GROMACS .gro file of N, CA and C in nm:
model
  207
    1UNK      N    1  -1.240   1.682  -0.566
    1UNK     CA    2  -1.101   1.658  -0.503
    1UNK      C    3  -1.062   1.493  -0.529
    2UNK      N    4  -0.934   1.509  -0.583
    2UNK     CA    5  -0.871   1.375  -0.645
    2UNK      C    6  -0.842   1.292  -0.531
    3UNK      N    7  -0.833   1.165  -0.540
    3UNK     CA    8  -0.792   1.065  -0.416
    3UNK      C    9  -0.627   1.063  -0.410
    4UNK      N   10  -0.588   1.086  -0.330
    4UNK     CA   11  -0.442   1.099  -0.272
    4UNK      C   12  -0.413   0.993  -0.163
    5UNK      N   13  -0.474   0.904  -0.155
    5UNK     CA   14  -0.439   0.750  -0.105
    5UNK      C   15  -0.467   0.630  -0.141
    6UNK      N   16  -0.355   0.580  -0.128
    6UNK     CA   17  -0.362   0.433  -0.169
    6UNK      C   18  -0.457   0.294  -0.106
    7UNK      N   19  -0.457   0.176  -0.148
    7UNK     CA   20  -0.533   0.101  -0.099
    7UNK      C   21  -0.481   0.062   0.066
    8UNK      N   22  -0.322   0.031   0.053
    8UNK     CA   23  -0.282  -0.010   0.195
    8UNK      C   24  -0.291   0.098   0.281
    9UNK      N   25  -0.294   0.230   0.225
    9UNK     CA   26  -0.286   0.351   0.322
    9UNK      C   27  -0.415   0.361   0.381
   10UNK      N   28  -0.565   0.337   0.323
   10UNK     CA   29  -0.688   0.329   0.331
   10UNK      C   30  -0.715   0.202   0.428
   11UNK      N   31  -0.655   0.096   0.406
   11UNK     CA   32  -0.659  -0.036   0.510
   11UNK      C   33  -0.610  -0.021   0.665
   12UNK      N   34  -0.510   0.037   0.628
   12UNK     CA   35  -0.450   0.109   0.794
   12UNK      C   36  -0.537   0.200   0.837
   13UNK      N   37  -0.580   0.290   0.798
   13UNK     CA   38  -0.661   0.380   0.858
   13UNK      C   39  -0.800   0.320   0.892
   14UNK      N   40  -0.869   0.206   0.809
   14UNK     CA   41  -0.986   0.167   0.868
   14UNK      C   42  -0.944   0.060   1.037
   15UNK      N   43  -0.795   0.012   1.026
   15UNK     CA   44  -0.799  -0.080   1.128
   15UNK      C   45  -0.784   0.014   1.262
   16UNK      N   46  -0.722   0.136   1.213
   16UNK     CA   47  -0.708   0.263   1.303
   16UNK      C   48  -0.824   0.322   1.358
   17UNK      N   49  -0.915   0.303   1.270
   17UNK     CA   50  -1.053   0.361   1.323
   17UNK      C   51  -1.097   0.260   1.434
   18UNK      N   52  -1.118   0.124   1.414
   18UNK     CA   53  -1.171   0.034   1.438
   18UNK      C   54  -1.088   0.031   1.597
   19UNK      N   55  -0.925   0.024   1.603
   19UNK     CA   56  -0.892   0.056   1.729
   19UNK      C   57  -0.921   0.167   1.790
   20UNK      N   58  -0.937   0.306   1.763
   20UNK     CA   59  -0.945   0.409   1.854
   20UNK      C   60  -1.126   0.370   1.889
   21UNK      N   61  -1.237   0.310   1.808
   21UNK     CA   62  -1.323   0.303   1.879
   21UNK      C   63  -1.319   0.225   2.010
   22UNK      N   64  -1.234   0.082   2.003
   22UNK     CA   65  -1.205   0.010   2.104
   22UNK      C   66  -1.159   0.100   2.221
   23UNK      N   67  -1.059   0.170   2.198
   23UNK     CA   68  -1.003   0.284   2.288
   23UNK      C   69  -1.116   0.341   2.348
   24UNK      N   70  -1.194   0.410   2.276
   24UNK     CA   71  -1.290   0.470   2.311
   24UNK      C   72  -1.416   0.401   2.412
   25UNK      N   73  -1.444   0.319   2.364
   25UNK     CA   74  -1.496   0.185   2.452
   25UNK      C   75  -1.437   0.189   2.611
   26UNK      N   76  -1.302   0.141   2.593
   26UNK     CA   77  -1.247   0.101   2.721
   26UNK      C   78  -1.222   0.254   2.802
   27UNK      N   79  -1.198   0.310   2.725
   27UNK     CA   80  -1.202   0.469   2.812
   27UNK      C   81  -1.320   0.515   2.876
   28UNK      N   82  -1.428   0.468   2.819
   28UNK     CA   83  -1.549   0.535   2.852
   28UNK      C   84  -1.576   0.631   2.734
   29UNK      N   85  -1.705   0.629   2.700
   29UNK     CA   86  -1.744   0.720   2.599
   29UNK      C   87  -1.760   0.833   2.633
   30UNK      N   88  -1.805   0.884   2.757
   30UNK     CA   89  -1.815   1.028   2.776
   30UNK      C   90  -1.670   1.097   2.838
   31UNK      N   91  -1.585   1.020   2.843
   31UNK     CA   92  -1.448   1.048   2.898
   31UNK      C   93  -1.368   1.134   2.804
   32UNK      N   94  -1.260   1.246   2.863
   32UNK     CA   95  -1.199   1.301   2.764
   32UNK      C   96  -1.116   1.213   2.689
   33UNK      N   97  -1.027   1.103   2.713
   33UNK     CA   98  -0.970   1.033   2.629
   33UNK      C   99  -1.079   0.954   2.519
   34UNK      N  100  -1.211   0.900   2.588
   34UNK     CA  101  -1.276   0.843   2.479
   34UNK      C  102  -1.345   0.924   2.371
   35UNK      N  103  -1.357   1.062   2.431
   35UNK     CA  104  -1.405   1.144   2.326
   35UNK      C  105  -1.284   1.152   2.211
   36UNK      N  106  -1.179   1.174   2.248
   36UNK     CA  107  -1.068   1.221   2.179
   36UNK      C  108  -1.061   1.111   2.096
   37UNK      N  109  -1.090   0.969   2.119
   37UNK     CA  110  -1.057   0.847   2.052
   37UNK      C  111  -1.157   0.827   1.944
   38UNK      N  112  -1.280   0.908   1.998
   38UNK     CA  113  -1.398   0.897   1.883
   38UNK      C  114  -1.361   0.991   1.747
   39UNK      N  115  -1.318   1.088   1.832
   39UNK     CA  116  -1.256   1.217   1.704
   39UNK      C  117  -1.171   1.135   1.614
   40UNK      N  118  -1.059   1.077   1.641
   40UNK     CA  119  -0.986   1.016   1.561
   40UNK      C  120  -1.033   0.905   1.471
   41UNK      N  121  -1.124   0.827   1.548
   41UNK     CA  122  -1.182   0.738   1.489
   41UNK      C  123  -1.263   0.771   1.338
   42UNK      N  124  -1.337   0.894   1.378
   42UNK     CA  125  -1.390   0.939   1.277
   42UNK      C  126  -1.337   0.990   1.160
   43UNK      N  127  -1.233   1.065   1.176
   43UNK     CA  128  -1.134   1.117   1.089
   43UNK      C  129  -1.092   1.007   1.034
   44UNK      N  130  -1.015   0.919   1.087
   44UNK     CA  131  -0.957   0.785   1.010
   44UNK      C  132  -1.055   0.714   0.901
   45UNK      N  133  -1.196   0.680   0.993
   45UNK     CA  134  -1.304   0.607   0.842
   45UNK      C  135  -1.338   0.705   0.784
   46UNK      N  136  -1.362   0.822   0.769
   46UNK     CA  137  -1.396   0.905   0.678
   46UNK      C  138  -1.298   0.931   0.590
   47UNK      N  139  -1.157   0.956   0.612
   47UNK     CA  140  -1.074   0.962   0.492
   47UNK      C  141  -1.009   0.826   0.450
   48UNK      N  142  -1.053   0.722   0.511
   48UNK     CA  143  -1.037   0.611   0.452
   48UNK      C  144  -1.147   0.548   0.374
   49UNK      N  145  -1.292   0.588   0.382
   49UNK     CA  146  -1.376   0.584   0.268
   49UNK      C  147  -1.396   0.681   0.175
   50UNK      N  148  -1.328   0.782   0.175
   50UNK     CA  149  -1.315   0.890   0.079
   50UNK      C  150  -1.206   0.857  -0.017
   51UNK      N  151  -1.082   0.788   0.072
   51UNK     CA  152  -0.969   0.811  -0.009
   51UNK      C  153  -0.896   0.960  -0.023
   52UNK      N  154  -0.932   1.019   0.022
   52UNK     CA  155  -0.851   1.164   0.044
   52UNK      C  156  -0.819   1.225   0.198
   53UNK      N  157  -0.694   1.254   0.182
   53UNK     CA  158  -0.633   1.341   0.315
   53UNK      C  159  -0.597   1.453   0.298
   54UNK      N  160  -0.669   1.547   0.384
   54UNK     CA  161  -0.654   1.688   0.361
   54UNK      C  162  -0.500   1.730   0.408
   55UNK      N  163  -0.459   1.660   0.522
   55UNK     CA  164  -0.314   1.680   0.550
   55UNK      C  165  -0.216   1.603   0.456
   56UNK      N  166  -0.236   1.515   0.364
   56UNK     CA  167  -0.151   1.444   0.272
   56UNK      C  168  -0.132   1.560   0.198
   57UNK      N  169  -0.237   1.653   0.168
   57UNK     CA  170  -0.258   1.742   0.064
   57UNK      C  171  -0.165   1.834   0.065
   58UNK      N  172  -0.172   1.900   0.189
   58UNK     CA  173  -0.127   2.017   0.233
   58UNK      C  174   0.055   1.986   0.213
   59UNK      N  175   0.062   1.856   0.281
   59UNK     CA  176   0.236   1.841   0.255
   59UNK      C  177   0.260   1.777   0.128
   60UNK      N  178   0.204   1.770   0.051
   60UNK     CA  179   0.245   1.688  -0.080
   60UNK      C  180   0.257   1.566  -0.116
   61UNK      N  181   0.203   1.488  -0.019
   61UNK     CA  182   0.190   1.327  -0.010
   61UNK      C  183   0.095   1.283  -0.083
   62UNK      N  184   0.129   1.181  -0.169
   62UNK     CA  185   0.002   1.092  -0.237
   62UNK      C  186   0.059   0.965  -0.252
   63UNK      N  187  -0.017   0.883  -0.196
   63UNK     CA  188   0.027   0.739  -0.177
   63UNK      C  189  -0.063   0.662  -0.313
   64UNK      N  190  -0.160   0.738  -0.363
   64UNK     CA  191  -0.272   0.695  -0.458
   64UNK      C  192  -0.165   0.614  -0.602
   65UNK      N  193  -0.178   0.522  -0.653
   65UNK     CA  194  -0.092   0.450  -0.770
   65UNK      C  195  -0.085   0.537  -0.863
   66UNK      N  196   0.027   0.580  -0.920
   66UNK     CA  197   0.022   0.679  -1.062
   66UNK      C  198  -0.059   0.628  -1.158
   67UNK      N  199  -0.073   0.500  -1.151
   67UNK     CA  200  -0.091   0.443  -1.312
   67UNK      C  201  -0.246   0.466  -1.297
   68UNK      N  202  -0.312   0.472  -1.166
   68UNK     CA  203  -0.463   0.529  -1.179
   68UNK      C  204  -0.500   0.678  -1.161
   69UNK      N  205  -0.428   0.754  -1.176
   69UNK     CA  206  -0.451   0.892  -1.149
   69UNK      C  207  -0.506   0.957  -1.276
   0.00000   0.00000   0.00000
């Protein structure tokens, strides 16, 4: 699967993942909001790490630089 996320997009997702972990901690890891925040954090962290977003692919968005494709 080819990358479809640029560096800025990946950095934003990493920051969102960290923020979601903080929300999970503040809400309590076992609470419903905490669990939802953990799921969001995992999704954001994984997509940031691999540079591929399945939703982007589904809707045809590609933020990866054209000169590196």
